[in-house]
């Protein structure tokens, strides 16, 4: 579990894994929500964790015109795979806005390409919900009462970190990034400065990372350094490696806390 406002519904990178006691932190790919006390729903990334969230929504009475805001960090499958199975997408009562830093037509076309054709039986744009698309410019934008800004990350085909701010609190989600050779990503460190929460890419251990240079992911060591330098409140290690069992992640957490004591591992909500 994260803090009261930020919740994790999927914390695994690359591919979902089967649920077992070995997967104590979760088994679904990346999806988080921010709750602000309003009726607006803010979702960051649409990995398979989104399916659980959609099922939860369907278990509750569905309000007319529910407004859902989905911010996508990029389009790799582990960040969009929940979308075709997100039940509100098929509800005529749902209004869903998709946000990216990219051109709105590009966002729509990319989602349509992966959810349609011979990949899926219903075309993305033929689903019953009302869909909107919005490009987030550089700098801060207002999204339904919260401030949103983004920072480009070092990841194949590009990805961004989002910084969300609401009533003096701030959350940065940087789940897919590879640190530069020299170690510190100064632009991202500046972007995270003073955030209450930093969610950081801890896909590889420092021992395994040298074999994975160029894959676009980072380590807990870089996460703890960034958390220290940016003076963040709590660091959550996320984009967990699907091949790492719970015990290995526990060990990672133990080592990370020796450097930055306010570290935790992103853990999926239990419903
Ligand atoms: Zn990813």
Short mmCIF file of N, CA, C and O in Angstrom, two decimals, residues 223-269:
data_model
loop_
_atom_site.label_atom_id
_atom_site.label_comp_id
_atom_site.label_asym_id
_atom_site.label_seq_id
_atom_site.Cartn_x
_atom_site.Cartn_y
_atom_site.Cartn_z
N UNK A 223 17.74 4.88 -7.20
CA UNK A 223 16.53 5.41 -6.58
C UNK A 223 16.81 6.04 -5.23
O UNK A 223 16.33 7.15 -4.92
N UNK A 224 17.61 5.37 -4.41
CA UNK A 224 17.90 5.92 -3.08
C UNK A 224 18.76 7.17 -3.18
O UNK A 224 18.57 8.13 -2.44
N UNK A 225 19.68 7.19 -4.14
CA UNK A 225 20.51 8.39 -4.34
C UNK A 225 19.63 9.58 -4.74
O UNK A 225 19.79 10.69 -4.25
N UNK A 226 18.72 9.30 -5.67
CA UNK A 226 17.86 10.39 -6.14
C UNK A 226 16.96 10.88 -5.01
O UNK A 226 16.76 12.08 -4.83
N UNK A 227 16.42 9.94 -4.23
CA UNK A 227 15.53 10.31 -3.12
C UNK A 227 16.27 11.20 -2.12
O UNK A 227 15.73 12.17 -1.62
N UNK A 228 17.52 10.85 -1.87
CA UNK A 228 18.34 11.64 -0.94
C UNK A 228 18.61 13.04 -1.49
O UNK A 228 18.40 14.04 -0.81
N UNK A 229 19.05 13.04 -2.75
CA UNK A 229 19.43 14.33 -3.34
C UNK A 229 18.24 15.25 -3.55
O UNK A 229 18.35 16.46 -3.44
N UNK A 230 17.10 14.65 -3.85
CA UNK A 230 15.91 15.48 -4.10
C UNK A 230 15.11 15.71 -2.82
O UNK A 230 14.10 16.39 -2.85
N UNK A 231 15.57 15.10 -1.74
CA UNK A 231 14.94 15.29 -0.44
C UNK A 231 13.45 14.96 -0.48
O UNK A 231 12.59 15.75 -0.07
N UNK A 232 13.14 13.76 -0.99
CA UNK A 232 11.73 13.34 -1.08
C UNK A 232 11.29 12.74 0.26
O UNK A 232 12.11 12.33 1.08
N UNK A 233 9.98 12.71 0.45
CA UNK A 233 9.44 12.18 1.70
C UNK A 233 9.60 10.67 1.78
O UNK A 233 10.26 10.13 2.67
N UNK A 234 8.99 9.97 0.84
CA UNK A 234 9.05 8.50 0.82
C UNK A 234 9.40 8.03 -0.58
O UNK A 234 8.89 8.57 -1.57
N UNK A 235 10.28 7.05 -0.64
CA UNK A 235 10.66 6.44 -1.91
C UNK A 235 9.95 5.08 -2.03
O UNK A 235 10.06 4.25 -1.11
N UNK A 236 9.25 4.88 -3.13
CA UNK A 236 8.68 3.56 -3.41
C UNK A 236 9.41 2.95 -4.59
O UNK A 236 9.46 3.56 -5.67
N UNK A 237 9.99 1.78 -4.38
CA UNK A 237 10.64 1.05 -5.47
C UNK A 237 9.54 0.32 -6.24
O UNK A 237 8.71 -0.37 -5.65
N UNK A 238 9.53 0.50 -7.55
CA UNK A 238 8.47 -0.10 -8.34
C UNK A 238 9.02 -0.63 -9.66
O UNK A 238 10.21 -0.73 -9.84
N UNK A 239 8.11 -0.94 -10.60
CA UNK A 239 8.45 -1.62 -11.84
C UNK A 239 9.29 -2.84 -11.48
O UNK A 239 10.40 -3.05 -11.98
N UNK A 240 8.73 -3.63 -10.59
CA UNK A 240 9.45 -4.77 -10.03
C UNK A 240 9.71 -5.82 -11.11
O UNK A 240 8.87 -6.04 -11.99
N UNK A 241 10.85 -6.44 -10.99
CA UNK A 241 11.25 -7.44 -11.98
C UNK A 241 10.35 -8.68 -11.85
O UNK A 241 10.26 -9.26 -10.77
N UNK A 242 9.71 -9.10 -12.95
CA UNK A 242 8.81 -10.26 -12.83
C UNK A 242 9.53 -11.55 -12.45
O UNK A 242 8.89 -12.50 -11.99
N UNK A 243 10.84 -11.56 -12.62
CA UNK A 243 11.61 -12.77 -12.27
C UNK A 243 12.11 -12.76 -10.83
O UNK A 243 12.73 -13.73 -10.40
N UNK A 244 11.90 -11.67 -10.12
CA UNK A 244 12.41 -11.60 -8.74
C UNK A 244 11.32 -12.06 -7.75
O UNK A 244 10.26 -11.44 -7.66
N UNK A 245 11.60 -13.10 -7.00
CA UNK A 245 10.64 -13.53 -5.98
C UNK A 245 10.62 -12.55 -4.80
O UNK A 245 11.51 -11.69 -4.65
N UNK A 246 9.60 -12.69 -3.97
CA UNK A 246 9.41 -11.78 -2.84
C UNK A 246 10.64 -11.67 -1.96
O UNK A 246 11.00 -10.58 -1.51
N UNK A 247 11.32 -12.79 -1.71
CA UNK A 247 12.48 -12.77 -0.81
C UNK A 247 13.59 -11.90 -1.38
O UNK A 247 14.30 -11.20 -0.63
N UNK A 248 13.75 -11.93 -2.68
CA UNK A 248 14.79 -11.11 -3.30
C UNK A 248 14.43 -9.63 -3.20
O UNK A 248 15.29 -8.77 -2.99
N UNK A 249 13.13 -9.33 -3.34
CA UNK A 249 12.68 -7.94 -3.20
C UNK A 249 12.83 -7.48 -1.76
O UNK A 249 13.18 -6.32 -1.50
N UNK A 250 12.58 -8.38 -0.81
CA UNK A 250 12.78 -8.04 0.61
C UNK A 250 14.23 -7.65 0.87
O UNK A 250 14.52 -6.70 1.59
N UNK A 251 15.14 -8.41 0.29
CA UNK A 251 16.57 -8.14 0.45
C UNK A 251 16.93 -6.77 -0.14
O UNK A 251 17.68 -5.98 0.45
N UNK A 252 16.33 -6.51 -1.30
CA UNK A 252 16.55 -5.22 -1.97
C UNK A 252 16.07 -4.08 -1.07
O UNK A 252 16.76 -3.07 -0.91
N UNK A 253 14.92 -4.27 -0.46
CA UNK A 253 14.36 -3.24 0.42
C UNK A 253 15.26 -3.02 1.63
O UNK A 253 15.51 -1.87 2.03
N UNK A 254 15.74 -4.09 2.18
CA UNK A 254 16.62 -4.01 3.34
C UNK A 254 17.87 -3.17 3.02
O UNK A 254 18.24 -2.27 3.78
N UNK A 255 18.47 -3.46 1.88
CA UNK A 255 19.68 -2.73 1.47
C UNK A 255 19.36 -1.27 1.18
O UNK A 255 20.12 -0.36 1.55
N UNK A 256 18.22 -1.05 0.53
CA UNK A 256 17.84 0.33 0.18
C UNK A 256 17.59 1.16 1.44
O UNK A 256 17.95 2.34 1.49
N UNK A 257 17.00 0.55 2.45
CA UNK A 257 16.69 1.30 3.68
C UNK A 257 17.96 1.69 4.44
O UNK A 257 17.93 2.65 5.21
N UNK A 258 19.03 0.94 4.22
CA UNK A 258 20.30 1.33 4.86
C UNK A 258 20.81 2.64 4.29
O UNK A 258 21.54 3.38 4.95
N UNK A 259 20.44 2.91 3.04
CA UNK A 259 20.88 4.16 2.40
C UNK A 259 19.84 5.26 2.62
O UNK A 259 20.16 6.38 2.99
N UNK A 260 18.57 4.92 2.37
CA UNK A 260 17.49 5.89 2.49
C UNK A 260 16.37 5.23 3.31
O UNK A 260 15.57 4.45 2.77
N UNK A 261 16.34 5.49 4.61
CA UNK A 261 15.44 4.75 5.50
C UNK A 261 13.95 4.85 5.13
O UNK A 261 13.19 3.94 5.40
N UNK A 262 13.56 5.94 4.51
CA UNK A 262 12.13 6.10 4.18
C UNK A 262 11.81 5.45 2.82
O UNK A 262 11.13 6.03 1.98
N UNK A 263 12.32 4.26 2.63
CA UNK A 263 12.06 3.51 1.39
C UNK A 263 11.05 2.41 1.67
O UNK A 263 11.05 1.80 2.74
N UNK A 264 10.21 2.17 0.69
CA UNK A 264 9.29 1.03 0.74
C UNK A 264 9.24 0.41 -0.65
O UNK A 264 9.74 1.01 -1.61
N UNK A 265 8.59 -0.75 -0.74
CA UNK A 265 8.38 -1.33 -2.05
C UNK A 265 6.91 -1.10 -2.41
O UNK A 265 6.03 -1.30 -1.56
N UNK A 266 6.66 -0.66 -3.63
CA UNK A 266 5.28 -0.45 -4.06
C UNK A 266 4.55 -1.79 -3.97
O UNK A 266 5.05 -2.81 -4.44
N UNK A 267 3.41 -1.77 -3.32
CA UNK A 267 2.68 -3.02 -3.07
C UNK A 267 1.24 -2.83 -3.54
O UNK A 267 0.60 -1.82 -3.21
N UNK A 268 0.73 -3.79 -4.28
CA UNK A 268 -0.63 -3.67 -4.82
C UNK A 268 -1.67 -3.66 -3.72
O UNK A 268 -1.54 -4.37 -2.73
N UNK A 269 -2.72 -2.89 -3.97
CA UNK A 269 -3.89 -2.90 -3.09
C UNK A 269 -4.50 -4.30 -3.10
O UNK A 269 -4.54 -4.98 -4.12
#
